[in-house]
XYZ file of C-alpha atoms in Angstrom:
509
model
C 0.000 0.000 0.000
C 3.040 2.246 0.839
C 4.688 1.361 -2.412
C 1.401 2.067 -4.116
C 1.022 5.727 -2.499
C 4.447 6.875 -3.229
C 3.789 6.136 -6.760
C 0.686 7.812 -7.513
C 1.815 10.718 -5.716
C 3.928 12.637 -8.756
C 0.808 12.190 -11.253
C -2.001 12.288 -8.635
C -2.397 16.101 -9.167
C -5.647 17.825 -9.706
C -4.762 20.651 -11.681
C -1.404 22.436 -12.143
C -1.170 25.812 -10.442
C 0.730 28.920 -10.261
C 2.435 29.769 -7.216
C 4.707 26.719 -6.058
C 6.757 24.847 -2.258
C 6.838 22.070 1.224
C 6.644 21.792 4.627
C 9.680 21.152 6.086
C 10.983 18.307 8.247
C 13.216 20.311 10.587
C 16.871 18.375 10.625
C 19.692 18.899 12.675
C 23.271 18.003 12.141
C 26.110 17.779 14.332
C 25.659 17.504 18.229
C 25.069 21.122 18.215
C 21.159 21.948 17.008
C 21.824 26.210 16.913
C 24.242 24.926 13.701
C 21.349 23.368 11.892
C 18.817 24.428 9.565
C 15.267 22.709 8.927
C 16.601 21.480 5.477
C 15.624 18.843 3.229
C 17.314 15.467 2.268
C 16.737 13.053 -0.235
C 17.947 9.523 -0.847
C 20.162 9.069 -4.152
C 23.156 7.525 -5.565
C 26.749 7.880 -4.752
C 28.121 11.679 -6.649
C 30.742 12.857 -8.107
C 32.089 15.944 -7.800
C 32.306 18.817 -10.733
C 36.213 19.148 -11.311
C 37.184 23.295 -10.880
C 39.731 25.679 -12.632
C 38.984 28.573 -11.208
C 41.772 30.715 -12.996
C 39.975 31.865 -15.467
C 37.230 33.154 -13.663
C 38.399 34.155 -9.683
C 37.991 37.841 -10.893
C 34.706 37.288 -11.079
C 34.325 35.279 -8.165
C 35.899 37.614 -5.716
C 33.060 40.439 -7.541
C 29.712 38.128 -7.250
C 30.907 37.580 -3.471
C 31.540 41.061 -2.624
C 28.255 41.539 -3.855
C 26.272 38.827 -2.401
C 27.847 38.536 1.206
C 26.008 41.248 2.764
C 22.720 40.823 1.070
C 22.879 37.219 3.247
C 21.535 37.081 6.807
C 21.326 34.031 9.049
C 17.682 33.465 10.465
C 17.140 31.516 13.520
C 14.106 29.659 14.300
C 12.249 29.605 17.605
C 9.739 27.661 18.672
C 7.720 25.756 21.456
C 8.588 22.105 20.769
C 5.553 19.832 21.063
C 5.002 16.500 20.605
C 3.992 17.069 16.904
C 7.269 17.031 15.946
C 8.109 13.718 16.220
C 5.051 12.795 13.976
C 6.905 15.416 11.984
C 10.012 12.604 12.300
C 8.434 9.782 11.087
C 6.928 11.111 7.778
C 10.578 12.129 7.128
C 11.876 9.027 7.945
C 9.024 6.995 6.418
C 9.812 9.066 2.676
C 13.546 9.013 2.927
C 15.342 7.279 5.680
C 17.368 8.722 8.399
C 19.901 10.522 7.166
C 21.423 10.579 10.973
C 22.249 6.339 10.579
C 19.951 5.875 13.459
C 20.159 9.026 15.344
C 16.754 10.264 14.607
C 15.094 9.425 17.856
C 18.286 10.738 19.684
C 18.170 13.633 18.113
C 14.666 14.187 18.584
C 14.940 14.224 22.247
C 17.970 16.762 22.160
C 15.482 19.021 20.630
C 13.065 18.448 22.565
C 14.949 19.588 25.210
C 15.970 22.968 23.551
C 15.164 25.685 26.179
C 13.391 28.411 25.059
C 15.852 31.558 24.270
C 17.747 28.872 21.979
C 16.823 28.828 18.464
C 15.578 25.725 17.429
C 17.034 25.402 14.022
C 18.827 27.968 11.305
C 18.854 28.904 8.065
C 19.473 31.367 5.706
C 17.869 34.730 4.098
C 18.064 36.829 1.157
C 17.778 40.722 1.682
C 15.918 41.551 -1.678
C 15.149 45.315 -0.885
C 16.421 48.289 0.563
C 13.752 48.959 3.002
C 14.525 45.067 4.588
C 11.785 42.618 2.688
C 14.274 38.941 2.883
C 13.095 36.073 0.992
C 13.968 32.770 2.142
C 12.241 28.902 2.584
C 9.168 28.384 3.915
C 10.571 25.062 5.978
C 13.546 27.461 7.438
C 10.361 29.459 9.103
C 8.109 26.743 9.793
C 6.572 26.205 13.373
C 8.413 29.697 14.679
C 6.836 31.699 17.279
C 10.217 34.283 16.761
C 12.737 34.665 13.939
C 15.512 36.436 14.288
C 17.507 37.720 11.402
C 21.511 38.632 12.163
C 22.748 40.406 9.346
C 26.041 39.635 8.175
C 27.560 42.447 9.868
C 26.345 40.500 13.308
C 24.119 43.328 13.521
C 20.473 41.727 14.712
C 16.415 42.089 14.320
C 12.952 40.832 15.422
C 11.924 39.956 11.801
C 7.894 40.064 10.556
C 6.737 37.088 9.203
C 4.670 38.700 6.013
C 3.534 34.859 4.547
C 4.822 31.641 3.155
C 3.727 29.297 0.494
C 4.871 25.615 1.406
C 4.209 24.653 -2.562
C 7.133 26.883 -3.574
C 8.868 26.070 -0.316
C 9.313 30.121 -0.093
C 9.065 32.680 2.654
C 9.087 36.374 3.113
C 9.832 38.044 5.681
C 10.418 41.664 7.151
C 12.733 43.444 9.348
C 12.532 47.443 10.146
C 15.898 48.944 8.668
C 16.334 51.060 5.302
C 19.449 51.101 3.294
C 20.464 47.535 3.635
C 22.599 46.308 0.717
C 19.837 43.708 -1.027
C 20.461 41.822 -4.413
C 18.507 41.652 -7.706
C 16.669 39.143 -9.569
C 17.826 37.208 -12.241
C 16.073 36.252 -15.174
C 16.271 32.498 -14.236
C 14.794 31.271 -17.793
C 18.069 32.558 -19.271
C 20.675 30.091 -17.491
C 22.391 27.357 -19.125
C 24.186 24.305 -17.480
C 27.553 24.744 -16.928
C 26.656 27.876 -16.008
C 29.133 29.246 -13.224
C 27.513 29.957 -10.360
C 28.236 30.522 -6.214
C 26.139 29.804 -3.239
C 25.901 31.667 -0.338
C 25.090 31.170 3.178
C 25.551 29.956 6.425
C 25.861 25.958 6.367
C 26.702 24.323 9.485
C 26.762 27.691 11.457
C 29.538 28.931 9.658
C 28.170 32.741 8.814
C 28.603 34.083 5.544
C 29.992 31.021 3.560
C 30.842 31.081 -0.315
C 30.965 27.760 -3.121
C 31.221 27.724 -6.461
C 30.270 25.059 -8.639
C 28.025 25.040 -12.183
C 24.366 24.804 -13.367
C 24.230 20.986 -13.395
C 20.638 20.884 -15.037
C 17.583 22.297 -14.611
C 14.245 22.006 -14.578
C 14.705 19.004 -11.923
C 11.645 17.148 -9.931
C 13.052 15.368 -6.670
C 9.805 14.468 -5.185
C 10.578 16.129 -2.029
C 7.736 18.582 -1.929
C 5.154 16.007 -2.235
C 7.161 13.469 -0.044
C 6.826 15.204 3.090
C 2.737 15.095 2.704
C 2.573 19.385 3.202
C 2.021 20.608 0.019
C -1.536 20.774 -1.256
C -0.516 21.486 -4.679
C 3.573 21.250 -5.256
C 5.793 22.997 -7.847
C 9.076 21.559 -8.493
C 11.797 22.857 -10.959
C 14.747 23.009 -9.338
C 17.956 24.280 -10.266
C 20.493 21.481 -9.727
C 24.217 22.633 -9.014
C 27.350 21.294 -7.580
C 28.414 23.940 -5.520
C 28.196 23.182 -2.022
C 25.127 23.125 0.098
C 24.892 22.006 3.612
C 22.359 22.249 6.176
C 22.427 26.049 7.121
C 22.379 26.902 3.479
C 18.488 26.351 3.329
C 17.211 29.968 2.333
C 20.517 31.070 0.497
C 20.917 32.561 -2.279
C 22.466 30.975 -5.426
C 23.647 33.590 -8.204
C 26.125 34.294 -11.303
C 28.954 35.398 -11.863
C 27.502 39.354 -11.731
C 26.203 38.637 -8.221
C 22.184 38.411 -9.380
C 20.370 36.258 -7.598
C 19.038 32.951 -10.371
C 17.601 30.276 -7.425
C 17.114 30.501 -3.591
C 18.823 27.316 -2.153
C 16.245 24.591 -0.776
C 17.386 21.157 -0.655
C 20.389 18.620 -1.204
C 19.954 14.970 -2.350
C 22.711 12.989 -0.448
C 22.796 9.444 1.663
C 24.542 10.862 4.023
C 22.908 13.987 5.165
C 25.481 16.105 4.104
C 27.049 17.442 0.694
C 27.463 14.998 -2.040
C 27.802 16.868 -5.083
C 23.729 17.564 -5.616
C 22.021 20.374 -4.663
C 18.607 22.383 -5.815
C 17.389 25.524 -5.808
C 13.861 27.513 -6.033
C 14.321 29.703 -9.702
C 14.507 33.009 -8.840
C 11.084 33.358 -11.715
C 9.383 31.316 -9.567
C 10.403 32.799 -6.016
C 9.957 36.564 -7.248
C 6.293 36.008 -8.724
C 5.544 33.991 -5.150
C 7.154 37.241 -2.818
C 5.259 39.604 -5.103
C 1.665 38.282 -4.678
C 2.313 37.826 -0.897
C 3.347 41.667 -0.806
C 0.305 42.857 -2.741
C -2.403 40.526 -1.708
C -1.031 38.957 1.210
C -1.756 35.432 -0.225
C -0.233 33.667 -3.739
C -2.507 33.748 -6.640
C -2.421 30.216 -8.287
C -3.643 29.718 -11.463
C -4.957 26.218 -12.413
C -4.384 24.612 -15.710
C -7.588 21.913 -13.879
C -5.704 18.610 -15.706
C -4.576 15.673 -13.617
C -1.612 14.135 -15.692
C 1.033 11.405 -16.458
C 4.749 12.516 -17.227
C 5.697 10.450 -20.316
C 9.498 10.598 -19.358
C 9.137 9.062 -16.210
C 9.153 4.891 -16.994
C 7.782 3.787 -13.723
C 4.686 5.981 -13.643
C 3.926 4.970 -16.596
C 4.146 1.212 -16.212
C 2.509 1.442 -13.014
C -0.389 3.334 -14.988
C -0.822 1.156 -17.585
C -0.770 -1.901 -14.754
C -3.340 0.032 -13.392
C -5.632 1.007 -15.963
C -4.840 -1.769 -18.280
C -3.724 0.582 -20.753
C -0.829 0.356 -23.080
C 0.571 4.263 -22.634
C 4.355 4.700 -24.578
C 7.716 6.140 -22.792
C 8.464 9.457 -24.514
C 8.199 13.099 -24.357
C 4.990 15.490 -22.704
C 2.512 15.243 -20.315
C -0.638 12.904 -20.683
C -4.109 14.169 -19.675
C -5.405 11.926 -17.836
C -8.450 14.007 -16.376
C -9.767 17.119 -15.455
C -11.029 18.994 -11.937
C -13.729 20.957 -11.863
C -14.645 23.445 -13.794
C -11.107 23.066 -15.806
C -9.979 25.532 -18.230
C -8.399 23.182 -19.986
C -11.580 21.134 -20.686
C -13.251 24.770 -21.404
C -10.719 25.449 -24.395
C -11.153 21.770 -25.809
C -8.491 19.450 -24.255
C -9.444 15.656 -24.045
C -8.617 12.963 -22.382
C -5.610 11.465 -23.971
C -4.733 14.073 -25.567
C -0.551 14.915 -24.782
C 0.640 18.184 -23.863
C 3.480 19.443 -25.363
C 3.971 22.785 -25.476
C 2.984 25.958 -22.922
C 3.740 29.445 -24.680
C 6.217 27.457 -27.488
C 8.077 26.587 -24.000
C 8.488 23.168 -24.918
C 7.113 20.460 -22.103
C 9.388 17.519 -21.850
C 8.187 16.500 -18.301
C 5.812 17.203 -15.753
C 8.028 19.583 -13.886
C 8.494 21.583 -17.163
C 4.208 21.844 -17.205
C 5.194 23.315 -13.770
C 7.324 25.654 -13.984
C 5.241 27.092 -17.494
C 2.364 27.361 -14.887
C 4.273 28.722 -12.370
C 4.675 31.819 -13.159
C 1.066 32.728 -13.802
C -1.970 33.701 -12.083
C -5.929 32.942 -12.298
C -7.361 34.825 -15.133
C -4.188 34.540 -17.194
C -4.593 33.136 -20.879
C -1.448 30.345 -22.017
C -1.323 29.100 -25.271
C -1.672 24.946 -24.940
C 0.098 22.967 -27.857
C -1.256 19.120 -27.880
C -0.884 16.080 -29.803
C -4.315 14.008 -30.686
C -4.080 10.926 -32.858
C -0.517 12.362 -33.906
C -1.833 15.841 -34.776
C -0.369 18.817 -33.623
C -3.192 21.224 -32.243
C -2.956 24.673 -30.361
C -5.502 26.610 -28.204
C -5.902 28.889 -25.359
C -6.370 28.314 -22.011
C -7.659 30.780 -19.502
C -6.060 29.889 -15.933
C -8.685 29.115 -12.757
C -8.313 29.217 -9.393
C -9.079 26.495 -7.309
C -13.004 27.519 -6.794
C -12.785 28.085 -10.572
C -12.701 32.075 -10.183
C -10.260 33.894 -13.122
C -10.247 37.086 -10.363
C -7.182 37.331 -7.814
C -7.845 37.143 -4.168
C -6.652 39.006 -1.204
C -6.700 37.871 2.658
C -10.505 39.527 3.113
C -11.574 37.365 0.234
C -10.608 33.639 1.750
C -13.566 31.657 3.766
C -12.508 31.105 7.792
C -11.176 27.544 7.046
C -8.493 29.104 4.591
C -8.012 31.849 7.059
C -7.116 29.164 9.970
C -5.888 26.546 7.639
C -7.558 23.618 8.767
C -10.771 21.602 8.068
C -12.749 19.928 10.912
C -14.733 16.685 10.845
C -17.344 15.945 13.655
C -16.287 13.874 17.123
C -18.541 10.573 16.781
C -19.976 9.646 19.936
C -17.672 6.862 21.311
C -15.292 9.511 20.764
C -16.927 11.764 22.915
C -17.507 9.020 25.636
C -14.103 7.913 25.443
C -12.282 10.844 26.387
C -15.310 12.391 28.481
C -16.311 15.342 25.918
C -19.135 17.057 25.032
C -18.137 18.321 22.343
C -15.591 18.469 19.727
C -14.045 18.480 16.054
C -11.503 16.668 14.894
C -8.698 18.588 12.669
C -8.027 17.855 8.938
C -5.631 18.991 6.116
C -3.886 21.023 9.167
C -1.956 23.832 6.461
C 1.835 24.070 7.458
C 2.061 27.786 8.393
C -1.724 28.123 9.169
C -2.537 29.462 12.544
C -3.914 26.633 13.384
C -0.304 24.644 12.551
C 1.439 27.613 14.831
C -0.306 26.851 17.794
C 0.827 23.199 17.708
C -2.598 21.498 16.307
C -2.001 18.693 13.725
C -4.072 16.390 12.093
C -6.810 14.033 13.905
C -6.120 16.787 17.221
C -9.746 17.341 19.009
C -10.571 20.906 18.844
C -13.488 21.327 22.497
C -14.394 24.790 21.795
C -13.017 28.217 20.071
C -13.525 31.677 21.828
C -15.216 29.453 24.973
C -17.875 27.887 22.243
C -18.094 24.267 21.796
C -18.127 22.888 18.734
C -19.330 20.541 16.705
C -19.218 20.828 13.319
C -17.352 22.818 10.611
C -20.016 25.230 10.532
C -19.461 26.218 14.199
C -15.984 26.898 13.902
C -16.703 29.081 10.436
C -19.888 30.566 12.539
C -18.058 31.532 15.390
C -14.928 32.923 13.474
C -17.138 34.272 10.659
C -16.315 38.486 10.063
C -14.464 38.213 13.856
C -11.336 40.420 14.375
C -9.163 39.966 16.913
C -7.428 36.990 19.521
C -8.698 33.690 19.258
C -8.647 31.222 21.675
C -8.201 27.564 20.764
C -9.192 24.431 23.311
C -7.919 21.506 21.864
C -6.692 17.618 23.128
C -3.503 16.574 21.448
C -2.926 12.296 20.709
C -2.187 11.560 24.143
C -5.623 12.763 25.736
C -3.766 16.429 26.575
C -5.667 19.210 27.126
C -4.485 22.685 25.763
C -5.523 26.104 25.361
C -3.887 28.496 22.909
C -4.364 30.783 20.681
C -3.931 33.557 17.563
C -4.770 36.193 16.232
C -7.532 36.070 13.907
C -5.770 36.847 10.059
């Protein structure tokens, strides 16, 4: 059955949206957790390393640093740990192993055990503006009740979380200072592999670290966003380079030879935890349309294409389809329609079923993490030209982009219903339930959203929520009526796995 899930999970997509990112598994390396960053691993093959003559090119080395040093802050994570953490753990483990040979649980307890004026984990930042907006990964941020941005001067801040999107695995963020050296965007559609390029950060707890290495490829799907079961609807395109990554570099930035910033560093692929020649990074395309819609309407505007799909390229989904569905589908090049959500603007402009998708704005689509990427960038309302093969003919049409309700308007904050305000869904308590742990009321918590308020106070899936603002509930429509046009704190009663009773709370978005 596991085998089965992990399979279905790269084509099992309803729609491909806009916007992209992950929650992240926090990891910590070393014996020391104030050195680590909540970074990502992946299992994968032994790697060689890119051979390096720098001779011809240390000029411009020593220039991109210069320039990209001080634009590069360390941000350090604190939070209340909580027993969700470990459940946190397990998916990590269950996806990809522990990276620590059998120091998970170990380490688990060390954090557990992190007292409160200690960050719990580190990462890194981008200063992208003057006035002191920093991009960086959503997982680096995850879970914090503070974050605390040290420039690379030493020089430190309280920073404002402005919002995340875990399907681009990007954050922004905010600190109060003007004149801060920032760097600029890169048109990331214009790199090449082999491509020089440096990454910056602070892996290990080493501040203001610089490798070089090349563009290895691009456009690269590891899985990882959909592997750790946080991201509704995932984007992944990485940017794959040899330079060096480590934990710590999570957040970085990764940029030319000029100093502009192409990718924001988000994961490594490695058996051992550590460096082995691969890592990936967010396209700076990609991470600048994601900070700009949370700037200007606080949320990010994805735009749906409304297929579900089969990459071609990828063997093993497609033998495990055609197992499936009894089909006889070929290994080659596009994406494969395989159906449609609702209210799909695909199906509006006249795609079928079957039909293969193979170009998006004469971008050609090789794989499904090119369909991405081409999606990526754009927003509900926005028109793509589709170019599709049907019984071997080549056919073009246009596509108007949807949002999830199947709206072609962009949303702001005021627009979203309570549940996407709170980011969580609630099922009723049954009444053994109830009996069981002596309540008289209760919900239970679904599709908990990583950075929702209702993640920050701790609640995960299948918590019981008793009663909101000192109301019991019941039913979703008691938590929506209660919350419903109301400004202001909110106070949460909930009982964790263990039969726990909390109270906590937020303030209403």
């Amino acid at each position: 059955m596991k085998s089965t899930f992990k399979k279905l999970l790269p084509f099992a997509v309803v729609g491909v949206i806009s916007g992209a990112t992950t929650v992240g598994v926090q990891q910590y390396i070393g014996n020391d957790s104030n050195t680590a960053d909540q970074s990502y691993f992946t299992s994968s093959k032994n790697a060689s390393f890119v051979g390096m003559n720098t001779a011809a090119v240390g000029d411009d080395f020593v220039k991109a640093a210069k320039t990209t040093v001080p634009a590069v802050v360390t941000i350090k994570n604190y939070q209340t740990r909580s027993s969700s953490r470990a459940s946190e753990q397990d998916l990590f483990d269950y996806f990809f192993g522990d990276p620590f040979g059998g120091r998970g649980q170990q380490r688990q307890k060390q954090q557990q055990q992190t007292p409160d004026n200690m960050p719990s984990g580190m990462g890194s930042g981008v200063i992208i503006s003057p006035d002191g907006y920093i991009i960086s990964n959503n997982h680096v941020v995850a879970g914090a009740n503070k974050l605390e941005v040290v420039l690379s001067n030493k020089k430190s801040y309280i920073a404002t979380l402005v919002g995340t999107d875990p399907n681009t695995d990007i954050s922004l963020l905010k600190i109060e200072e003007k004149g801060l050296p920032f760097l600029n965007f890169a048109n990331s559609d214009n790199i090449d592999v082999g491509q020089w390029v440096l990454a910056v950060g602070n892996p290990l707890g080493l501040n203001s670290t610089v490798t070089a290495g090349i563009i290895s490829a691009k456009g690269r799907g590891i899985g990882i966003l959909s592997g750790q079961g946080k991201a509704s609807n995932p984007i992944e395109s990485f940017i794959q380079t040899d330079a060096a990554i480590n934990p710590g570099n999570s957040g970085g930035a990764l940029v030319n030879v000029n100093g502009d910033l192409i990718g924001i560093n988000s994961a490594i692929s490695s058996t051992t935890g550590y460096y082995q020649g691969y890592g990936f990074a967010v396209p700076a395309n990609l991470a600048r349309k994601v900070v700009e819609d949370i700037k200007k309407f606080g949320i990010v505007q994805r735009g749906f294409l409304g297929v579900t799909s089969l990459d071609l390229s990828n063997d093993q989904q497609v033998a495990f389809y055609n197992r499936d569905k009894k089909a006889n589908i070929k290994v080659g090049s596009g994406v494969y329609v395989t159906g449609f959500s609702k209210d799909s603007g695909a199906e509006d402009a006249g795609l079928k079923l079957g039909d293969v998708i193979t170009k998006v704005d004469q971008m050609a689509i090789t794989d499904f993490a090119d369909l991405s990427i081409s999606i990526g960038s754009k927003r509900p309302g926005d028109k793509v030209q589709v170019t599709y093969l049907r019984n071997g003919k080549e056919t073009t049409t246009t596509v108007t982009l949807k949002d999830q309700n199947g709206g072609t308007s962009s949303r702001s904050k005021a627009d979203l219903s309570v549940i996407e305000k709170i980011g969580a869904e609630f099922e009723p308590l049954n009444d053994r339930f109830k009996t069981e742990y002596g309540l008289n009321s209760g919900v239970v918590s679904k599709n908990v959203a990583e950075g929702g308020e209702m993640a920050k106070i701790g609640i995960v899936d299948d918590y019981i929520i008793i009663e909101i603002n000192g109301k019991p509930v019941n039913s979703q429509k008691d938590v929506e009526k209660i919350l419903d046009k109301y400004q202001g704190n909110v106070q949460v009663k909930f009982v964790d796995n263990y039969g726990r009773i909390y109270t906590k709370g937020f303030k209403m978005p």
